[in-house]
XYZ file of C-alpha atoms in Angstrom:
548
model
C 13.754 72.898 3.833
C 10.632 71.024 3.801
C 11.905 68.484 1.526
C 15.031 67.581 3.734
C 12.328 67.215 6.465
C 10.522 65.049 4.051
C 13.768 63.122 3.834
C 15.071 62.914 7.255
C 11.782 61.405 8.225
C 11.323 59.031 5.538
C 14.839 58.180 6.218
C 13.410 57.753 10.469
C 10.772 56.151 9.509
C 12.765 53.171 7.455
C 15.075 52.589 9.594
C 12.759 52.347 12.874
C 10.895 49.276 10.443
C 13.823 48.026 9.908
C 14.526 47.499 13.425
C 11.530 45.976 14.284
C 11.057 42.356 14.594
C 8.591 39.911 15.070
C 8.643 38.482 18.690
C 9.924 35.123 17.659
C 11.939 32.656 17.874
C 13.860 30.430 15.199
C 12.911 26.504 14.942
C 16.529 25.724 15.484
C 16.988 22.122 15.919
C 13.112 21.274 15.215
C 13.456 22.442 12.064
C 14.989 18.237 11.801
C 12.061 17.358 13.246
C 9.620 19.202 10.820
C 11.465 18.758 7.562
C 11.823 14.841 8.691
C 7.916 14.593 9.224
C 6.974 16.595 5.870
C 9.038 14.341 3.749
C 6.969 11.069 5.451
C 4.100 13.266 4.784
C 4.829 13.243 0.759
C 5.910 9.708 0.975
C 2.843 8.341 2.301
C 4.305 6.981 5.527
C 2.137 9.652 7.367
C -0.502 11.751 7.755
C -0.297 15.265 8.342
C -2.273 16.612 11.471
C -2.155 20.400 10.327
C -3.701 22.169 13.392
C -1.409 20.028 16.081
C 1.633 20.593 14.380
C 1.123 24.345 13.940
C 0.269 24.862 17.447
C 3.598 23.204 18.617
C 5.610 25.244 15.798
C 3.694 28.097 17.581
C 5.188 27.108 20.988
C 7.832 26.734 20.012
C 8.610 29.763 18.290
C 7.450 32.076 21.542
C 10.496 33.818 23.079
C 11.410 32.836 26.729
C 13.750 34.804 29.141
C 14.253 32.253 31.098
C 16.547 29.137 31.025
C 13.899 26.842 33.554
C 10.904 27.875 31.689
C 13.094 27.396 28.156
C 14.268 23.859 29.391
C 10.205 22.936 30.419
C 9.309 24.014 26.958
C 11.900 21.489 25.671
C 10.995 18.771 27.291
C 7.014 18.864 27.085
C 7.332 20.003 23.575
C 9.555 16.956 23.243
C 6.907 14.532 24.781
C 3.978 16.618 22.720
C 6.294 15.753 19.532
C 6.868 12.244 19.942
C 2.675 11.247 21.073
C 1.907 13.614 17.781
C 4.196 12.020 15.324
C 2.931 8.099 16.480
C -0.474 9.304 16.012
C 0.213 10.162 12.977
C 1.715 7.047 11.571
C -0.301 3.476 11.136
C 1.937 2.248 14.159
C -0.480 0.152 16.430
C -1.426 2.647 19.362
C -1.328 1.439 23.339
C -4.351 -0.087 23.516
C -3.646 -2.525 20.487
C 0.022 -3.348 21.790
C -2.273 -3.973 25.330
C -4.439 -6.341 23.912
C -2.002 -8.334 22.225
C 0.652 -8.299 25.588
C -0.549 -11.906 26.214
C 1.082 -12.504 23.192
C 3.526 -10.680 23.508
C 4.703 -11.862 26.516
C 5.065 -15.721 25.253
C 7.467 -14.605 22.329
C 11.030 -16.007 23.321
C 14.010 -13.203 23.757
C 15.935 -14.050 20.457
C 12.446 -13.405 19.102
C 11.878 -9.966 20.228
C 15.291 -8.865 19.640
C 15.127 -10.049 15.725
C 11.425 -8.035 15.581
C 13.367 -4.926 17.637
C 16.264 -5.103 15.102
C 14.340 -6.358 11.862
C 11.990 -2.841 12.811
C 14.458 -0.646 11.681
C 14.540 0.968 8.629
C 17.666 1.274 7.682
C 17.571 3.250 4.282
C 15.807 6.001 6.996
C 18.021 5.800 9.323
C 20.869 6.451 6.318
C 18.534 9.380 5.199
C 18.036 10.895 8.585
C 22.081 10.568 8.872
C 22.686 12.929 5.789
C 19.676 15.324 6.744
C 21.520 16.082 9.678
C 25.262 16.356 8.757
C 23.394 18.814 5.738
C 21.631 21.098 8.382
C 24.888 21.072 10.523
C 26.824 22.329 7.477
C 24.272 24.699 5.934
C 22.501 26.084 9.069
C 24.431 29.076 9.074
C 23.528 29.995 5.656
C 20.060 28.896 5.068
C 17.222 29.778 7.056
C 15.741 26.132 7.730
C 12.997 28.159 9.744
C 11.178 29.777 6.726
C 11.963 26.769 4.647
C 10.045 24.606 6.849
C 7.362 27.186 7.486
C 6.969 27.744 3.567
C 6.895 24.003 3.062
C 4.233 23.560 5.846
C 1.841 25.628 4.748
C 2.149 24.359 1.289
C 2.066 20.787 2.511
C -1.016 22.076 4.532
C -2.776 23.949 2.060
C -2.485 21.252 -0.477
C -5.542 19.304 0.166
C -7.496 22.294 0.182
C -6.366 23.274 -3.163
C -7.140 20.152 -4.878
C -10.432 19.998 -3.704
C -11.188 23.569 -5.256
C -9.880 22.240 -8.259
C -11.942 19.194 -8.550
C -14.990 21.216 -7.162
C -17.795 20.210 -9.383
C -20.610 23.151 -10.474
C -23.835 23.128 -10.534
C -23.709 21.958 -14.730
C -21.025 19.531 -14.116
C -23.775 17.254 -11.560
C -25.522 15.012 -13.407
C -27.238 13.089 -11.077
C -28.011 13.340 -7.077
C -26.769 9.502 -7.074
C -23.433 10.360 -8.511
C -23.485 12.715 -5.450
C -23.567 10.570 -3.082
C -22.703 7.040 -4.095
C -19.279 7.446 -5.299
C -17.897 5.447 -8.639
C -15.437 2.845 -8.947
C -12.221 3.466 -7.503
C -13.324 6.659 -5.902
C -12.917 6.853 -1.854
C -15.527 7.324 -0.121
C -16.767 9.471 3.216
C -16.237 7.638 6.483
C -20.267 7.999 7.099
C -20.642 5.873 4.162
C -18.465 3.628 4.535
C -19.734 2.959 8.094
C -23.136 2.736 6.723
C -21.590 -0.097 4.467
C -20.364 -1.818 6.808
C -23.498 -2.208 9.598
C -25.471 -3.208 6.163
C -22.326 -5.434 5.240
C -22.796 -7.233 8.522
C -26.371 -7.507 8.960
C -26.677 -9.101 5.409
C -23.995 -12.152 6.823
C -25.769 -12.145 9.982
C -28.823 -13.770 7.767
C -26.716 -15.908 5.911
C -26.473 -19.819 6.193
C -24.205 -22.713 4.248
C -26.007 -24.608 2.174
C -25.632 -28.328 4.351
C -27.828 -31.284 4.109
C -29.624 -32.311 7.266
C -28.721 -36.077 6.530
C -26.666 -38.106 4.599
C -28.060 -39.512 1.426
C -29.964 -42.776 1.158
C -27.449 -44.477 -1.235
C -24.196 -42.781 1.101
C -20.443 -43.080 -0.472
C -18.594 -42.326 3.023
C -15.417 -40.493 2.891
C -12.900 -38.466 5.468
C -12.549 -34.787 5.350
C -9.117 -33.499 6.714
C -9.481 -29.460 6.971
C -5.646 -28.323 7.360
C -5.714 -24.888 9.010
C -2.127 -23.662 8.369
C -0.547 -20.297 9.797
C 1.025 -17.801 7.385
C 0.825 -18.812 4.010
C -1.003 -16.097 2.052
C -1.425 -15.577 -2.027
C 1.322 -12.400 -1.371
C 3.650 -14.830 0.234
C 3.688 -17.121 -2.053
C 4.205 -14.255 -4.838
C 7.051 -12.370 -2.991
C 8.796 -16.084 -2.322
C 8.608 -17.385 -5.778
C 6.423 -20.276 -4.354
C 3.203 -19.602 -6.426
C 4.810 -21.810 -9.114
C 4.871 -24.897 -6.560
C 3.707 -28.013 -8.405
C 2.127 -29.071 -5.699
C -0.623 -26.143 -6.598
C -2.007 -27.805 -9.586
C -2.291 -31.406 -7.895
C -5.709 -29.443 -6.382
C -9.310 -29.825 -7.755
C -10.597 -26.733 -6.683
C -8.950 -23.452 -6.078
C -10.381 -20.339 -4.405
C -8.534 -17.319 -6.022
C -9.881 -14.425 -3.758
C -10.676 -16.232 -0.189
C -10.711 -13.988 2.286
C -9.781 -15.096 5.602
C -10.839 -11.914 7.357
C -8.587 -12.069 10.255
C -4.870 -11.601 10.452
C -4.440 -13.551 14.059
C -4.742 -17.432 14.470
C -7.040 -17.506 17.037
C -9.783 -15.500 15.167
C -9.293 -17.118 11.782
C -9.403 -20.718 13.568
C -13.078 -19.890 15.132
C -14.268 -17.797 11.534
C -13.276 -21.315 10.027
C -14.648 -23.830 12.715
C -17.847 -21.575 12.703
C -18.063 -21.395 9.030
C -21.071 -22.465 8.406
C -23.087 -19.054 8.848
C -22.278 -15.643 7.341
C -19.584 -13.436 8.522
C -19.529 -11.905 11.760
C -18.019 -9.139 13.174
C -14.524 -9.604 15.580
C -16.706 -8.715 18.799
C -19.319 -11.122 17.809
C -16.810 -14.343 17.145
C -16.044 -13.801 21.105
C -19.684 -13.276 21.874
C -21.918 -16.278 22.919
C -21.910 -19.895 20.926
C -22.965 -19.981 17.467
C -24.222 -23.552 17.988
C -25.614 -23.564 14.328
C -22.591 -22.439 12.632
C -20.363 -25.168 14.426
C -19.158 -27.039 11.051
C -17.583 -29.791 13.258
C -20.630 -30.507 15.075
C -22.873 -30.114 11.779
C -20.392 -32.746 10.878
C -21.027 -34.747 14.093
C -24.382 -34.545 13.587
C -24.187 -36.603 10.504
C -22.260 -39.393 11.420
C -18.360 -37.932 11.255
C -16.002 -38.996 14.274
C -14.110 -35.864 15.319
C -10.195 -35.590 15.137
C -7.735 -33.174 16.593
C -4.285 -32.521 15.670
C -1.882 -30.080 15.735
C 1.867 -29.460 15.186
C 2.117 -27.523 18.820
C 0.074 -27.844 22.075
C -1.767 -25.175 21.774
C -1.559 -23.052 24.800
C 0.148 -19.929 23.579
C -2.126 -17.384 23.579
C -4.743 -20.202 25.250
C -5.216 -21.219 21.765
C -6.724 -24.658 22.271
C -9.189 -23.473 25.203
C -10.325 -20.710 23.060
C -11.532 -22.733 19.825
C -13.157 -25.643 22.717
C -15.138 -22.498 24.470
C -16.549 -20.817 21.125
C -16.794 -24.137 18.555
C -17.290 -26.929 21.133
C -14.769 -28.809 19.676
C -14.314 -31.359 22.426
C -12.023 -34.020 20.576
C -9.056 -34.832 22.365
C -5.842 -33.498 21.201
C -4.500 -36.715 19.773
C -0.936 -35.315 18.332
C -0.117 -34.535 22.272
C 2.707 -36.513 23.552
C 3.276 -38.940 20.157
C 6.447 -39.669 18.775
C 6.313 -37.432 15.781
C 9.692 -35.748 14.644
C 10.557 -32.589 15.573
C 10.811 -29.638 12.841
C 11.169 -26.629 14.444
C 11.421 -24.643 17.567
C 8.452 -21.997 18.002
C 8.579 -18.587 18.564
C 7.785 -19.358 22.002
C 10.669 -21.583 22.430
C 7.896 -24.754 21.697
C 8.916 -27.603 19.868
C 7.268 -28.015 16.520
C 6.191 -31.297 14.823
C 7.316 -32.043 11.487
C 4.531 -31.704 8.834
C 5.115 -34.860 6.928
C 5.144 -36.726 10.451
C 1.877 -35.045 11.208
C 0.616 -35.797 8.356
C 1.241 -39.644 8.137
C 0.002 -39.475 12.066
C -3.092 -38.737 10.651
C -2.884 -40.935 7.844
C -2.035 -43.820 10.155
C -4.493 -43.040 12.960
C -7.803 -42.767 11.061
C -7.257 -45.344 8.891
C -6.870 -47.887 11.995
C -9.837 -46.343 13.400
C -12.044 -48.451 10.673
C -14.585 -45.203 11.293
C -17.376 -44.989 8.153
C -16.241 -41.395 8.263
C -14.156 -38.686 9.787
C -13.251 -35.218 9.661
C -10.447 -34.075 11.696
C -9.237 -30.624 12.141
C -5.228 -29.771 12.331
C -3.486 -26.879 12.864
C -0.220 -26.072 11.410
C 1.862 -23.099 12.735
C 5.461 -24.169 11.306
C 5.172 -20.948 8.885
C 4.821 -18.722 12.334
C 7.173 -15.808 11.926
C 10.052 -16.592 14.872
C 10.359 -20.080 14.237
C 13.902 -21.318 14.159
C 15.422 -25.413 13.182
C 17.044 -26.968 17.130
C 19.714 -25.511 17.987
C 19.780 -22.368 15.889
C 19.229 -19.181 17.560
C 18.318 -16.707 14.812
C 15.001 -17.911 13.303
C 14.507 -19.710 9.938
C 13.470 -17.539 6.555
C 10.192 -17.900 5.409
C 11.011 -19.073 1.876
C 12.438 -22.071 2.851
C 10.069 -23.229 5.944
C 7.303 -22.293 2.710
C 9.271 -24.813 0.678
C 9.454 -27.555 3.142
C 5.977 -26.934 3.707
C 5.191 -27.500 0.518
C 7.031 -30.620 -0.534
C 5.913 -32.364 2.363
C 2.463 -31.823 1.107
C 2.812 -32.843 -2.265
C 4.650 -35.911 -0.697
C 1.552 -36.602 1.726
C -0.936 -35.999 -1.451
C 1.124 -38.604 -3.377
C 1.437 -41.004 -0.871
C -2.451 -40.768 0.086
C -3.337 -40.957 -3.330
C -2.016 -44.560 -3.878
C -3.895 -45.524 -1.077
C -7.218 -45.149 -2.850
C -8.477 -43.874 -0.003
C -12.080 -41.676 -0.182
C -10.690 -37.996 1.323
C -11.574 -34.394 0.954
C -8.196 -32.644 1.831
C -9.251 -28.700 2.293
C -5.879 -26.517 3.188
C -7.445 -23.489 4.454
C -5.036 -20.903 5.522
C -5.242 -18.754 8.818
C -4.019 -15.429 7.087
C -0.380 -14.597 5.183
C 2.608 -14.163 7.314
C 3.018 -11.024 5.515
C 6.500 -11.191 4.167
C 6.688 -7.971 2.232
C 4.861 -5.152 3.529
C 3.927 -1.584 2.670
C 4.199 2.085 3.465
C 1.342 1.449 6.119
C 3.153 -1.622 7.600
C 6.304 -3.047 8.088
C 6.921 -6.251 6.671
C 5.862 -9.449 9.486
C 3.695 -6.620 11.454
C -0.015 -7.731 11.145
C -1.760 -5.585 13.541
C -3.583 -4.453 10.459
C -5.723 -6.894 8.567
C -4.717 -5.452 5.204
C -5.942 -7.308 2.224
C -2.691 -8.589 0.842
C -2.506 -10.319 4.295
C -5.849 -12.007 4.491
C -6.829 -13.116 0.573
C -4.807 -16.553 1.353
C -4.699 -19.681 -0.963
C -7.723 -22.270 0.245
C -7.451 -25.423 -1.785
C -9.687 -28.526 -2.268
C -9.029 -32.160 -3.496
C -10.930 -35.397 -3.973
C -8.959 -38.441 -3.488
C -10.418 -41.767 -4.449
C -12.210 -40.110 -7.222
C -10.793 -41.367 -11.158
C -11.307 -39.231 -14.133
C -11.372 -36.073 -12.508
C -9.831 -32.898 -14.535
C -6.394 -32.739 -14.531
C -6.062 -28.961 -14.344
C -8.035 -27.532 -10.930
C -11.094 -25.592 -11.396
C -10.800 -21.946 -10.588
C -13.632 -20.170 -8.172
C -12.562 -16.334 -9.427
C -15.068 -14.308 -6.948
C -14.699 -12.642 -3.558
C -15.279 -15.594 -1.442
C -14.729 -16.693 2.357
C -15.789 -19.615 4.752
C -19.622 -19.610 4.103
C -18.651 -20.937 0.339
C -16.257 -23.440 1.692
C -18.865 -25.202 3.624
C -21.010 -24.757 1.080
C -18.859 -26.841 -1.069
C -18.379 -29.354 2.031
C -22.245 -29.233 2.486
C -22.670 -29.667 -1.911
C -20.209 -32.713 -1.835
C -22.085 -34.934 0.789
C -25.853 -33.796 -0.815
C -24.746 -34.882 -4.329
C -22.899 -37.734 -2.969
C -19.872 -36.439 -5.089
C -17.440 -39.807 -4.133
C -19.617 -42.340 -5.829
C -19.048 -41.947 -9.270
C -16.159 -41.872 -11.328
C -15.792 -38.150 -12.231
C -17.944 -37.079 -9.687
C -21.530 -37.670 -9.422
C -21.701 -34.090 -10.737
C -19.567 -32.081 -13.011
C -16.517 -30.099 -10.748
C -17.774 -27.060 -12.446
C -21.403 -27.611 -11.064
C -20.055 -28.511 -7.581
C -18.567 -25.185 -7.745
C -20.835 -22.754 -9.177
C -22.721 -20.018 -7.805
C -21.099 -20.475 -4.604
C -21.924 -17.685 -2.117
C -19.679 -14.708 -2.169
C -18.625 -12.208 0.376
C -17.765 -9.049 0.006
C -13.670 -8.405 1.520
C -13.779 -7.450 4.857
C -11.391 -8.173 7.669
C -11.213 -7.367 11.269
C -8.665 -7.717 13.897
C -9.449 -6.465 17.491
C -8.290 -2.754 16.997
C -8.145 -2.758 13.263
C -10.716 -3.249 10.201
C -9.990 -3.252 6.437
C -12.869 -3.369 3.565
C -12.489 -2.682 0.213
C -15.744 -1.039 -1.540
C -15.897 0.057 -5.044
C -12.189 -0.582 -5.264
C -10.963 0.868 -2.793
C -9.551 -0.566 0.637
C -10.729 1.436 3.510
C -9.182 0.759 7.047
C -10.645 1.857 10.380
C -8.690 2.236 13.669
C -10.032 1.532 17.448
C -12.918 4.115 17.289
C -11.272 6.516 14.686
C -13.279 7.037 11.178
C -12.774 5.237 7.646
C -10.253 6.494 5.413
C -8.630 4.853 2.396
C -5.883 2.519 3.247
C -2.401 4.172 2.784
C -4.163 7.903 2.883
């Protein structure tokens, strides 16, 4: 008897567990939503926030009786979802698309509708397509719910693991320094980082191009032409099959890692016209005057008649105004109104000059100016993303604007190289129109100064100078603007034009130039790379290696 007791209440006992069951409720449809976000996750196209995501999987997994309160959960947790997966992607967040709405605001309509369209992903959208017809067809047979569940807490768990695993012991420290500087190629904490950076910045704020103070007794007078073009960057060049051009080798001097620390025209035109001290930071190129980095005015100083000329007017974005308030350029805006051809139309739905046109404008202009010397500053933007030929209404490709681009240039060099004329031609690009881009962005997105945007091809060459080396000279290290004026300031001291050769060897013109470290800044974005690795900082967020 007491063993059927025994029995009967094991038997109870089983079958009242088996009829409980934990108060919740199934993911459902979220499940999508989860399994979705995980697989970004493991691609790299997100970051995981662990403790956000598991309190709306919490949420949502609470039973409600009622259909009101059921519907409410829906639609906050719907909201909640969508805020929590942009935050967790390297989209630009409100405040950056509110400081660029000026811009914004000037693109034309065709524009905006190829960025809307050109957005899409459509491999995603493909995947997202089959993800769904699967969970249609299997949901009756799987339980999605503890799949997702069992892949989130892997997925969350993860990081922790690995760092057990690389853990070091007490025996396996060798040094406090290894501790806490970390070795090449190995990220970094935020703290340091940020500590890098405020000693990154004070260094520059020190810094000064080398620049005579007057010309040379015995003077050879040339021109300087600095030709600031819009999106052309090393990557661009690469990912068009350009970086082959001929007109590449006709150059003296080429900088192989220039950074040009900004991915916007309006910043990159000030870093240049100011390039005469270190680097500053993005808040300090809006701050007050820099009178003694003003390279045009150094230039004024010593004699040079100032020239303006662009392909465009200049007032998207208040372009023009901008580099007059913070560089006190004050030349007039001689391309304005001449009878130069017509290329393109802008993104804006502004006509564009031709470059060759430009280009002989300026060839034409100066020389009938019979000035001892001149440096002008011109401003190409014909390689502006959006920018379509008359009566077209999708925009133009890249490759062959790039193309045109080039061959006019190599057309201008040749022609202005039988003239004998005494020029330094420096192309100094703003930033890359980033053709290609990466998990972090898509491609012609450059809210985020990434370095394969901003390490753009600056060039030198020395007309009027014979028996100069037929192949350019190479300057291999991390450089930016204060090593381009540098060179500027090297070629007046040494008097460079008035021998044949160069009154100095090229390679002594060029070497030891000042180097800077790559760092680049937008107004809501900043990218470094320390050690080897890239490190990119959002609004007020912390460091963390770009792409992780």
């Amino acid at each position: 008897m007491t063993d059927l007791n025994d029995k009967d209440s094991r038997t109870e006992a089983l079958e009242a567990a088996a009829a409980v069951r934990l108060p919740l409720e199934g993911l459902g449809g979220w499940n999508l939503y989860f399994l979705a976000k995980l697989g970004l996750v493991a691609a790299g196209y997100l970051t995981l926030a662990v403790l956000w995501n598991a309190l709306l999987i919490a949420v949502l997994m609470v039973p409600m009786k009622w259909r009101a309160v059921r519907w409410l959960r829906t639609a906050g947790c719907i909201v909640a979802a969508a805020a929590l997966l942009w935050s967790e992607s390297w989209l630009p967040g409100p405040e950056s698309i509110m400081a660029n709405a000026g811009g914004i605001r000037g693109f034309s309509w065709n524009y905006l509708l190829e960025l809307a369209l050109d957005f899409i992903n459509w491999q995603m959208v493909g995947a997202a397509a089959l993800g769904i017809l699967l969970w249609v067809l299997l949901k009756d047979t799987i339980r999605f719910t503890f799949v997702t569940l069992v892949c989130f807490v892997g997925m969350a768990a993860a990081p922790a693991l690995d760092a057990f695993r690389t853990h070091e012991t007490a025996d396996e420290v060798v040094t406090a320094s290894a501790r806490t500087a970390p070795a090449e190629g190995e990220a970094a904490e935020s703290a340091t980082v940020k500590e890098w950076y405020e000693a990154f910045l004070a260094f520059e704020k020190e810094r000064r191009a080398e620049f005579p103070t007057g010309i040379p007794e015995k003077d050879t007078p040339f021109d300087i032409l600095l030709l600031n073009i819009c999106s052309l960057a090393n990557d661009d060049l690469a990912a068009s099959q350009l970086d082959g051009h001929p007109v590449l080798d006709r150059f003296n001097v080429r900088f192989d890692r220039f950074n040009a620390a900004t991915s916007y025209s309006g910043p990159a035109a000030l870093r240049l016209l100011t390039g005469a001290c270190g680097q500053p930071s993005h808040n300090d190129l809006y701050g007050e005057r820099r009178t003694d980095c003003e390279v045009m005015n150094k230039l004024g100083a010593l004699g040079y008649s100032q020239h303006l000329m662009m392909d465009h007017s200049g007032e998207y974005d208040n372009f023009l105004q901008t580099i007059r308030d913070k560089t006190g350029l004050a030349a007039p805006l001689e391309s304005k109104g001449k009878p130069i051809p017509i290329r393109y139309m802008g993104f804006d739905d502004e006509e564009l000059a031709d470059t060759l046109g430009l280009l002989r404008f300026w060839q034409r202009t100066t020389a009938r100016a019979k000035e001892k010397r001149s440096v002008t500053f011109m401003n190409l933007i014909s390689l502006h993303d959006g920018n379509r030929l008359p009566r077209h209404g999708r925009s133009e490709a890249f490759k062959p604007r790039a193309q045109r681009m080039l061959d006019d240039l190599n057309t201008f060099m040749r022609e202005l190289d039988r003239t004998g004329r005494r020029v330094m031609l420096v192309v100094v690009p703003e930033h890359g129109a980033a053709v290609r881009g990466d998990r972090i962005q898509a491609p012609r997105l450059r809210d985020i100064p990434s370095l394969r945007i901003t390490e753009v091809p600056v060039m030198v060459k020395f007309f009027g100078v014979r028996g100069l080396p037929e192949q350019p000279i190479h300057v291999t290290g991390p450089t930016s603007y204060l090593a381009l004026t540098s060179l500027i300031g090297r070629t007046l001291s040494t008097n460079f034009f008035s021998a044949r050769g160069g009154a100095v060897p090229m390679e002594e013109l060029v070497k030891d130039l000042p180097e800077t470290h790559p760092v680049s800044e937008n107004g809501q974005a900043k990218v470094l790379e320390m050690k080897g690795v890239e490190y990119l900082k959002r609004n007020d967020g912390d460091w963390r290696p770009y792409g992780k």
